[in-house]
Short mmCIF file of C-alpha atoms and ligand atoms in Angstrom, two decimals:
data_model
loop_
_atom_site.label_atom_id
_atom_site.label_comp_id
_atom_site.label_asym_id
_atom_site.label_seq_id
_atom_site.Cartn_x
_atom_site.Cartn_y
_atom_site.Cartn_z
CA UNK A 1 19.31 -17.45 15.59
CA UNK A 2 22.35 -19.16 14.14
CA UNK A 3 23.24 -22.49 15.80
CA UNK A 4 26.48 -22.27 17.82
CA UNK A 5 26.93 -18.82 16.34
CA UNK A 6 27.91 -20.41 13.04
CA UNK A 7 26.63 -18.90 9.81
CA UNK A 8 24.64 -20.89 7.28
CA UNK A 9 26.80 -19.77 4.41
CA UNK A 10 29.98 -21.64 3.89
CA UNK A 11 31.83 -20.69 0.77
CA UNK A 12 31.80 -18.92 -2.50
CA UNK A 13 31.48 -21.10 -5.56
CA UNK A 14 32.13 -20.50 -9.24
CA UNK A 15 28.91 -20.57 -11.20
CA UNK A 16 30.71 -22.07 -14.19
CA UNK A 17 33.15 -24.71 -12.91
CA UNK A 18 31.92 -25.18 -9.35
CA UNK A 19 35.33 -24.51 -7.73
CA UNK A 20 34.98 -23.42 -4.12
CA UNK A 21 36.51 -20.21 -2.79
CA UNK A 22 36.84 -18.76 0.72
CA UNK A 23 34.23 -16.19 1.68
CA UNK A 24 36.38 -13.13 1.08
CA UNK A 25 36.10 -10.01 -1.08
CA UNK A 26 36.48 -11.78 -4.41
CA UNK A 27 33.98 -12.06 -7.22
CA UNK A 28 35.35 -14.03 -10.17
CA UNK A 29 36.86 -17.46 -10.61
CA UNK A 30 40.57 -17.30 -11.36
CA UNK A 31 40.31 -20.21 -13.81
CA UNK A 32 37.40 -19.24 -16.06
CA UNK A 33 36.34 -15.78 -14.83
CA UNK A 34 32.93 -17.20 -13.91
CA UNK A 35 31.02 -15.19 -11.28
CA UNK A 36 31.26 -16.43 -7.69
CA UNK A 37 28.08 -17.18 -5.76
CA UNK A 38 27.33 -17.80 -2.12
CA UNK A 39 26.81 -21.42 -1.02
CA UNK A 40 24.46 -22.16 1.89
CA UNK A 41 23.82 -25.17 4.05
CA UNK A 42 20.20 -25.64 3.01
CA UNK A 43 19.74 -28.74 5.11
CA UNK A 44 20.62 -26.87 8.29
CA UNK A 45 18.44 -23.93 7.23
CA UNK A 46 15.49 -26.23 6.60
CA UNK A 47 15.85 -27.66 10.09
CA UNK A 48 15.76 -24.22 11.71
CA UNK A 49 13.74 -21.88 9.55
CA UNK A 50 9.96 -21.89 9.45
CA UNK A 51 7.15 -19.59 8.37
CA UNK A 52 6.17 -18.89 11.97
CA UNK A 53 9.74 -18.07 12.99
CA UNK A 54 10.01 -15.58 10.12
CA UNK A 55 6.58 -14.07 10.80
CA UNK A 56 7.50 -13.40 14.44
CA UNK A 57 10.50 -11.29 13.45
CA UNK A 58 10.71 -7.53 12.78
CA UNK A 59 9.27 -6.46 9.44
CA UNK A 60 12.46 -5.96 7.46
CA UNK A 61 14.40 -7.90 4.86
CA UNK A 62 16.57 -9.32 7.66
CA UNK A 63 13.75 -11.65 8.74
CA UNK A 64 15.26 -14.04 6.15
CA UNK A 65 18.76 -13.69 7.54
CA UNK A 66 19.56 -17.41 7.41
CA UNK A 67 19.45 -17.08 3.63
CA UNK A 68 21.71 -14.01 3.55
CA UNK A 69 25.54 -14.01 3.57
CA UNK A 70 26.54 -12.39 6.84
CA UNK A 71 28.39 -14.29 9.54
CA UNK A 72 27.27 -12.46 12.64
CA UNK A 73 24.23 -10.30 13.21
CA UNK A 74 23.60 -7.74 10.44
CA UNK A 75 24.89 -4.27 11.32
CA UNK A 76 23.89 -2.07 8.38
CA UNK A 77 20.40 -1.31 7.07
CA UNK A 78 18.38 -3.03 9.77
CA UNK A 79 15.14 -1.29 8.71
CA UNK A 80 15.42 -2.02 5.00
CA UNK A 81 12.73 -3.94 3.14
CA UNK A 82 9.29 -5.36 3.84
CA UNK A 83 7.86 -2.86 1.37
CA UNK A 84 4.16 -3.03 0.48
CA UNK A 85 2.83 -5.66 -1.90
CA UNK A 86 -0.24 -3.95 -3.29
CA UNK A 87 -3.22 -5.64 -4.90
CA UNK A 88 -3.49 -3.49 -8.02
CA UNK A 89 -7.21 -3.76 -8.76
CA UNK A 90 -7.58 -0.75 -11.04
CA UNK A 91 -4.42 -1.43 -13.02
CA UNK A 92 -5.53 -5.07 -13.35
CA UNK A 93 -8.87 -3.98 -14.81
CA UNK A 94 -7.08 -1.68 -17.25
CA UNK A 95 -4.69 -4.45 -18.33
CA UNK A 96 -7.50 -7.01 -18.46
CA UNK A 97 -6.05 -9.45 -15.92
CA UNK A 98 -7.51 -11.13 -12.87
CA UNK A 99 -4.93 -10.91 -10.12
CA UNK A 100 -2.23 -8.28 -10.28
CA UNK A 101 0.15 -7.21 -7.51
CA UNK A 102 2.71 -4.43 -7.34
CA UNK A 103 5.75 -4.96 -5.14
CA UNK A 104 6.50 -1.37 -4.32
CA UNK A 105 10.19 -0.86 -3.62
CA UNK A 106 9.84 2.78 -4.64
CA UNK A 107 9.17 3.33 -0.92
CA UNK A 108 12.00 1.22 0.40
CA UNK A 109 13.85 2.65 3.40
CA UNK A 110 15.97 4.76 3.39
CA UNK A 111 16.69 5.78 -0.23
CA UNK A 112 13.51 4.79 -2.07
CA UNK A 113 14.78 1.98 -4.26
CA UNK A 114 15.38 -1.78 -4.13
CA UNK A 115 19.11 -1.05 -3.99
CA UNK A 116 18.79 -0.54 -0.23
CA UNK A 117 18.44 -4.32 -0.03
CA UNK A 118 21.71 -5.12 -1.78
CA UNK A 119 23.61 -2.38 -0.02
CA UNK A 120 22.58 -3.39 3.48
CA UNK A 121 23.91 -6.89 2.83
CA UNK A 122 27.06 -5.65 1.08
CA UNK A 123 27.96 -3.18 3.84
CA UNK A 124 27.12 -5.58 6.66
CA UNK A 125 29.51 -8.02 5.01
CA UNK A 126 32.05 -5.27 4.23
CA UNK A 127 32.23 -4.50 7.96
CA UNK A 128 32.77 -8.16 8.76
CA UNK A 129 35.60 -8.25 6.22
CA UNK A 130 37.18 -5.16 7.78
CA UNK A 131 36.68 -2.56 5.04
CA UNK A 132 36.85 1.09 6.12
CA UNK A 133 36.06 2.54 2.68
CA UNK A 134 33.19 1.43 0.48
CA UNK A 135 32.30 2.46 -3.04
CA UNK A 136 30.21 1.59 -6.10
CA UNK A 137 29.70 2.15 -9.80
CA UNK A 138 26.13 3.26 -10.23
CA UNK A 139 23.41 4.60 -12.51
CA UNK A 140 22.08 6.56 -9.51
CA UNK A 141 20.00 4.53 -7.08
CA UNK A 142 22.89 2.38 -5.92
CA UNK A 143 24.99 5.50 -5.33
CA UNK A 144 22.22 7.00 -3.18
CA UNK A 145 21.99 3.84 -1.12
CA UNK A 146 25.73 3.33 -0.64
CA UNK A 147 26.08 6.99 0.38
CA UNK A 148 23.24 6.81 2.90
CA UNK A 149 24.17 3.49 4.45
CA UNK A 150 27.87 4.32 4.62
CA UNK A 151 27.02 7.59 6.36
CA UNK A 152 24.83 5.83 8.92
CA UNK A 153 27.47 3.15 9.47
CA UNK A 154 30.27 5.70 9.86
CA UNK A 155 32.16 4.43 6.83
CA UNK A 156 33.92 6.53 4.22
CA UNK A 157 32.43 6.24 0.73
CA UNK A 158 33.00 7.10 -2.90
CA UNK A 159 30.29 6.75 -5.53
CA UNK A 160 31.03 6.75 -9.26
CA UNK A 161 28.27 7.72 -11.68
CA UNK A 162 27.92 8.78 -15.33
CA UNK A 163 28.26 12.60 -15.33
CA UNK A 164 24.84 13.21 -16.93
CA UNK A 165 22.48 11.64 -14.38
CA UNK A 166 19.20 13.16 -13.20
CA UNK A 167 19.76 16.02 -10.71
CA UNK A 168 17.52 14.34 -8.12
CA UNK A 169 19.75 11.29 -8.08
CA UNK A 170 22.96 13.32 -7.86
CA UNK A 171 21.66 15.42 -4.96
CA UNK A 172 20.38 12.32 -3.20
CA UNK A 173 23.98 11.11 -2.99
CA UNK A 174 25.73 14.41 -2.25
CA UNK A 175 23.56 15.15 0.75
CA UNK A 176 25.07 12.27 2.73
CA UNK A 177 28.57 13.73 2.49
CA UNK A 178 29.91 11.02 0.19
CA UNK A 179 32.44 11.75 -2.53
CA UNK A 180 30.46 11.78 -5.77
CA UNK A 181 32.57 11.21 -8.87
CA UNK A 182 30.85 12.04 -12.17
CA UNK A 183 32.66 10.20 -14.93
CA UNK A 184 32.47 11.46 -18.50
CA UNK A 185 31.09 8.41 -20.25
CA UNK A 186 28.48 5.70 -20.02
CA UNK A 187 27.92 3.40 -17.04
CA UNK A 188 30.08 0.76 -18.66
CA UNK A 189 33.07 3.11 -18.70
CA UNK A 190 32.36 4.05 -15.08
CA UNK A 191 32.39 0.37 -14.23
CA UNK A 192 35.65 -0.23 -16.07
CA UNK A 193 37.29 2.60 -14.14
CA UNK A 194 36.03 1.11 -10.88
CA UNK A 195 37.66 -2.24 -11.69
CA UNK A 196 41.00 -0.42 -11.91
CA UNK A 197 40.36 1.44 -8.66
CA UNK A 198 39.60 -1.81 -6.82
CA UNK A 199 42.92 -3.14 -8.05
CA UNK A 200 44.80 -0.05 -6.94
CA UNK A 201 43.15 0.87 -3.62
CA UNK A 202 41.47 -2.34 -2.48
CA UNK A 203 38.29 -0.63 -1.28
CA UNK A 204 35.06 -2.54 -0.80
CA UNK A 205 33.18 -1.94 -4.04
CA UNK A 206 29.71 -3.26 -3.39
CA UNK A 207 29.09 -4.31 -6.98
CA UNK A 208 32.63 -5.39 -7.83
CA UNK A 209 34.66 -7.28 -5.20
CA UNK A 210 31.67 -7.54 -2.81
CA UNK A 211 29.27 -8.51 -5.61
CA UNK A 212 28.61 -12.11 -4.46
CA UNK A 213 27.27 -10.76 -1.12
CA UNK A 214 25.62 -7.68 -2.59
CA UNK A 215 23.67 -9.66 -5.19
CA UNK A 216 22.17 -11.93 -2.53
CA UNK A 217 20.33 -8.94 -1.05
CA UNK A 218 18.05 -8.90 -4.11
CA UNK A 219 16.61 -12.25 -3.09
CA UNK A 220 14.73 -10.59 -0.26
CA UNK A 221 12.30 -8.90 -2.67
CA UNK A 222 11.43 -12.43 -3.78
CA UNK A 223 11.07 -13.81 -0.25
CA UNK A 224 8.80 -10.91 0.68
CA UNK A 225 6.58 -11.45 -2.38
CA UNK A 226 6.12 -15.08 -1.35
CA UNK A 227 5.34 -14.26 2.26
CA UNK A 228 3.02 -11.36 1.40
CA UNK A 229 1.10 -13.57 -1.02
CA UNK A 230 0.43 -15.96 1.87
CA UNK A 231 3.45 -18.16 1.17
CA UNK A 232 2.82 -18.98 -2.45
CA UNK A 233 4.80 -18.52 -5.63
CA UNK A 234 3.13 -16.22 -8.17
CA UNK A 235 2.61 -17.64 -11.67
CA UNK A 236 4.30 -14.65 -13.30
CA UNK A 237 6.83 -12.14 -12.00
CA UNK A 238 8.02 -9.23 -14.12
CA UNK A 239 11.25 -7.37 -13.28
CA UNK A 240 13.21 -4.72 -15.13
CA UNK A 241 16.73 -5.52 -16.23
CA UNK A 242 19.87 -3.43 -16.15
CA UNK A 243 22.62 -5.91 -15.28
CA UNK A 244 19.96 -8.65 -15.22
CA UNK A 245 20.89 -9.60 -11.64
CA UNK A 246 17.52 -8.87 -10.02
CA UNK A 247 15.73 -11.33 -12.28
CA UNK A 248 18.14 -14.15 -11.47
CA UNK A 249 17.89 -13.45 -7.74
CA UNK A 250 14.09 -13.46 -7.68
CA UNK A 251 14.37 -16.86 -9.32
CA UNK A 252 16.90 -17.99 -6.72
CA UNK A 253 14.64 -16.75 -3.91
CA UNK A 254 11.64 -18.74 -5.16
CA UNK A 255 13.80 -21.83 -5.58
CA UNK A 256 15.41 -21.53 -2.16
CA UNK A 257 12.10 -20.92 -0.42
CA UNK A 258 10.77 -24.14 -1.95
CA UNK A 259 13.98 -25.98 -1.09
CA UNK A 260 13.82 -25.10 2.61
CA UNK A 261 10.11 -25.83 2.80
CA UNK A 262 8.64 -22.32 3.07
CA UNK A 263 6.48 -22.66 -0.05
CA UNK A 264 5.10 -25.44 -2.21
CA UNK A 265 7.07 -25.85 -5.40
CA UNK A 266 4.95 -24.98 -8.41
CA UNK A 267 5.86 -23.95 -11.96
CA UNK A 268 6.42 -20.21 -12.30
CA UNK A 269 7.66 -17.82 -14.97
CA UNK A 270 10.00 -14.86 -14.61
CA UNK A 271 9.91 -12.20 -17.30
CA UNK A 272 12.39 -9.44 -18.09
CA UNK A 273 11.73 -5.84 -19.06
CA UNK A 274 14.13 -3.44 -20.80
CA UNK A 275 14.09 -0.04 -22.45
CA UNK A 276 14.44 -0.28 -26.23
CA UNK A 277 17.19 2.36 -26.13
CA UNK A 278 19.34 -0.05 -24.10
CA UNK A 279 18.05 -3.55 -24.66
CA UNK A 280 20.99 -5.91 -25.05
CA UNK A 281 19.28 -8.69 -23.08
CA UNK A 282 15.89 -8.52 -24.76
CA UNK A 283 17.55 -8.29 -28.19
CA UNK A 284 19.51 -11.48 -27.51
CA UNK A 285 16.40 -13.16 -26.11
CA UNK A 286 14.43 -12.27 -29.23
CA UNK A 287 17.20 -13.75 -31.37
CA UNK A 288 17.04 -16.90 -29.27
CA UNK A 289 20.67 -16.67 -28.21
CA UNK A 290 22.45 -16.25 -24.88
CA UNK A 291 25.22 -14.21 -26.47
CA UNK A 292 24.50 -10.69 -25.26
CA UNK A 293 25.94 -8.05 -27.60
CA UNK A 294 26.97 -4.84 -25.78
CA UNK A 295 25.18 -1.57 -26.50
CA UNK A 296 27.85 1.12 -26.67
CA UNK A 297 25.63 4.22 -26.55
CA UNK A 298 22.48 3.66 -24.47
CA UNK A 299 19.75 6.18 -25.33
CA UNK A 300 16.79 6.00 -22.97
CA UNK A 301 15.00 8.04 -20.34
CA UNK A 302 15.30 4.97 -18.10
CA UNK A 303 18.84 5.95 -17.09
CA UNK A 304 18.86 3.57 -14.15
CA UNK A 305 18.66 0.71 -16.67
CA UNK A 306 21.25 2.09 -19.10
CA UNK A 307 23.83 -0.66 -18.74
CA UNK A 308 25.14 -1.60 -22.18
CA UNK A 309 27.22 -4.56 -20.98
CA UNK A 310 24.98 -6.39 -18.51
CA UNK A 311 27.04 -8.50 -16.13
CA UNK A 312 24.26 -11.04 -15.59
CA UNK A 313 22.66 -10.87 -19.04
CA UNK A 314 23.60 -14.45 -19.89
CA UNK A 315 22.13 -15.75 -16.64
CA UNK A 316 19.00 -13.60 -16.99
CA UNK A 317 18.32 -15.17 -20.38
CA UNK A 318 18.79 -18.66 -18.98
CA UNK A 319 16.45 -17.80 -16.09
CA UNK A 320 13.76 -16.76 -18.56
CA UNK A 321 14.34 -19.87 -20.66
CA UNK A 322 14.28 -22.19 -17.64
CA UNK A 323 11.06 -20.74 -16.25
CA UNK A 324 9.18 -20.33 -19.53
CA UNK A 325 9.43 -16.58 -19.09
CA UNK A 326 9.66 -14.02 -21.81
CA UNK A 327 11.16 -10.62 -22.41
CA UNK A 328 10.09 -7.31 -23.91
CA UNK A 329 11.44 -3.82 -24.42
CA UNK A 330 9.65 -0.51 -24.72
CA UNK A 331 10.28 2.95 -26.20
CA UNK A 332 10.59 6.16 -24.16
CA UNK A 333 7.01 7.05 -25.07
CA UNK A 334 5.77 3.69 -23.82
CA UNK A 335 7.86 4.09 -20.65
CA UNK A 336 6.14 7.39 -19.87
CA UNK A 337 2.75 5.79 -20.47
CA UNK A 338 3.75 2.95 -18.14
CA UNK A 339 4.64 5.48 -15.43
CA UNK A 340 1.32 7.25 -15.97
CA UNK A 341 -0.69 4.00 -15.78
CA UNK A 342 0.93 3.16 -12.45
CA UNK A 343 0.40 6.69 -11.13
CA UNK A 344 -3.14 7.19 -12.38
CA UNK A 345 -4.50 3.73 -11.59
CA UNK A 346 -2.60 2.89 -8.40
CA UNK A 347 -1.26 6.15 -7.02
CA UNK A 348 2.36 5.06 -7.28
CA UNK A 349 4.98 7.43 -8.70
CA UNK A 350 7.77 5.23 -10.03
CA UNK A 351 10.94 6.20 -11.82
CA UNK A 352 11.19 5.36 -15.55
CA UNK A 353 12.40 1.81 -14.72
CA UNK A 354 8.95 1.22 -13.19
CA UNK A 355 7.37 2.51 -16.38
CA UNK A 356 9.49 -0.03 -18.26
CA UNK A 357 8.17 -2.85 -16.09
CA UNK A 358 4.52 -1.82 -16.44
CA UNK A 359 4.73 -1.16 -20.19
CA UNK A 360 6.55 -4.45 -20.84
CA UNK A 361 4.03 -6.35 -18.68
CA UNK A 362 1.26 -4.85 -20.82
CA UNK A 363 2.96 -6.17 -23.94
CA UNK A 364 3.56 -9.60 -22.38
CA UNK A 365 -0.12 -9.82 -21.45
CA UNK A 366 -1.24 -8.71 -24.90
CA UNK A 367 1.01 -11.21 -26.68
CA UNK A 368 -0.11 -14.09 -24.48
CA UNK A 369 3.22 -14.65 -22.66
CA UNK A 370 1.38 -13.86 -19.41
CA UNK A 371 -2.03 -15.49 -19.01
CA UNK A 372 -4.84 -13.17 -18.00
CA UNK A 373 -6.29 -15.46 -15.30
CA UNK A 374 -2.98 -16.01 -13.47
CA UNK A 375 -1.30 -14.39 -10.48
CA UNK A 376 1.04 -11.63 -11.67
CA UNK A 377 3.57 -9.59 -9.67
CA UNK A 378 5.30 -6.48 -11.02
CA UNK A 379 8.51 -5.45 -9.25
CA UNK A 380 8.70 -1.66 -9.01
CA UNK A 381 12.24 -0.76 -8.10
CA UNK A 382 12.65 3.01 -7.76
CA UNK A 383 10.91 6.30 -6.99
CA UNK A 384 9.75 8.91 -9.50
CA UNK A 385 10.59 11.88 -7.28
CA UNK A 386 14.27 11.32 -8.10
CA UNK A 387 13.73 11.47 -11.86
CA UNK A 388 11.26 14.29 -12.33
CA UNK A 389 12.85 15.34 -15.64
CA UNK A 390 11.39 12.23 -17.25
CA UNK A 391 7.79 13.32 -16.84
CA UNK A 392 7.98 17.09 -16.61
CA UNK A 393 5.54 18.55 -19.12
CA UNK A 394 3.80 15.20 -19.57
CA UNK A 395 0.88 15.88 -17.22
CA UNK A 396 -1.84 18.51 -17.25
CA UNK A 397 -0.54 21.97 -16.34
CA UNK A 398 -1.27 23.67 -13.03
CA UNK A 399 -4.38 25.89 -13.31
CA UNK A 400 -3.59 29.28 -11.86
CA UNK A 401 -6.61 31.27 -10.70
CA UNK A 402 -7.42 34.42 -8.73
CA UNK A 403 -8.20 33.67 -5.07
CA UNK A 404 -11.98 33.77 -5.51
CA UNK A 405 -14.71 31.17 -5.62
CA UNK A 406 -16.02 32.55 -8.89
CA UNK A 407 -12.61 32.13 -10.53
CA UNK A 408 -12.54 28.53 -9.31
CA UNK A 409 -16.05 27.85 -10.60
CA UNK A 410 -15.22 29.40 -13.94
CA UNK A 411 -11.98 27.44 -14.26
CA UNK A 412 -13.69 24.08 -13.83
CA UNK A 413 -17.05 25.17 -15.25
CA UNK A 414 -18.72 24.33 -11.94
CA UNK A 415 -21.42 26.14 -9.93
ZN1 ZN B 501 35.31 -21.31 -12.41
#
């Protein structure tokens, strides 16, 4: 474990000016408002961490704990992560590619989305920093995860969501006994309100004042992809974008793994996927600019991605530029098709965000941004059982028959 009980993360650092900050509950630089990021001692990590050490550990995201920002042992979400990486043979054949993998965080423990990763880091750190109350602004999945983890950790929680979310996502927060606040307005207005509440009450908001720690949790999806591929970096990784954070953290994970000697450094591309009804990042990318113009009224069935002012949009664009990645967006109809492809070819029921990823990957393959003979990983981030409204009426109807064999035969024209 950690040498002399000392953590491998030292400070927070401004991404813009490089100023160092103490590792407290702060998230922006006071000079230029740049986001703060965690700084690690990579040299010390390289000396300690090895593939075999990781492989001998329990199968959870905490097997990479040296590269996560907690000081002591993690205390929240110990079973999170190590979700299946599935070789998607049938979907690959349909898309006309050689080697396709699906990283299936729709079955992440305990709340069926990749947000369990960020929350377990954020709440482990929140406990170290002495917070009794935790909270978040969320499009649904994050609220579910904060509510569940706070309940299990015995912490009080508040989750703030747009008032018109899918019922499955609302219930999947309420059940944990959290205080669910439905705000009349878009996610961006929810987020603005939360900034004021942090200022007034000083709670631990996982994606506001705890954001530097929270965001690091996303790296673990990247580390797991590398390990599950036999410690190699895939040529192409496709991730959906709401704030754009996930994309930048997958990039960071691949870079860090190479830096500490876990994988060989090779060129790789990271691609972003958005819903056309809320596509501020892909619109900017298409216009070849890193100035992301806010979308004031998102209109998409992919509600989990409906963030009109993406906090990490600028960095997501630079990640795609740096890695030779590309970006696409897809309509609601294409999103539903994407969900159906994943369900019918691979038996995976993803939420609309997963449909966004699959449908955008299809476009990226067709337009040559992703080469057909390369290794491709699609990050599937949430579960379709929470968002049943999106596909109700889209599949074949139930066939109701009398309880007799002849009725069955007649129905399917068998016998
Ligand atoms: Zn700064």
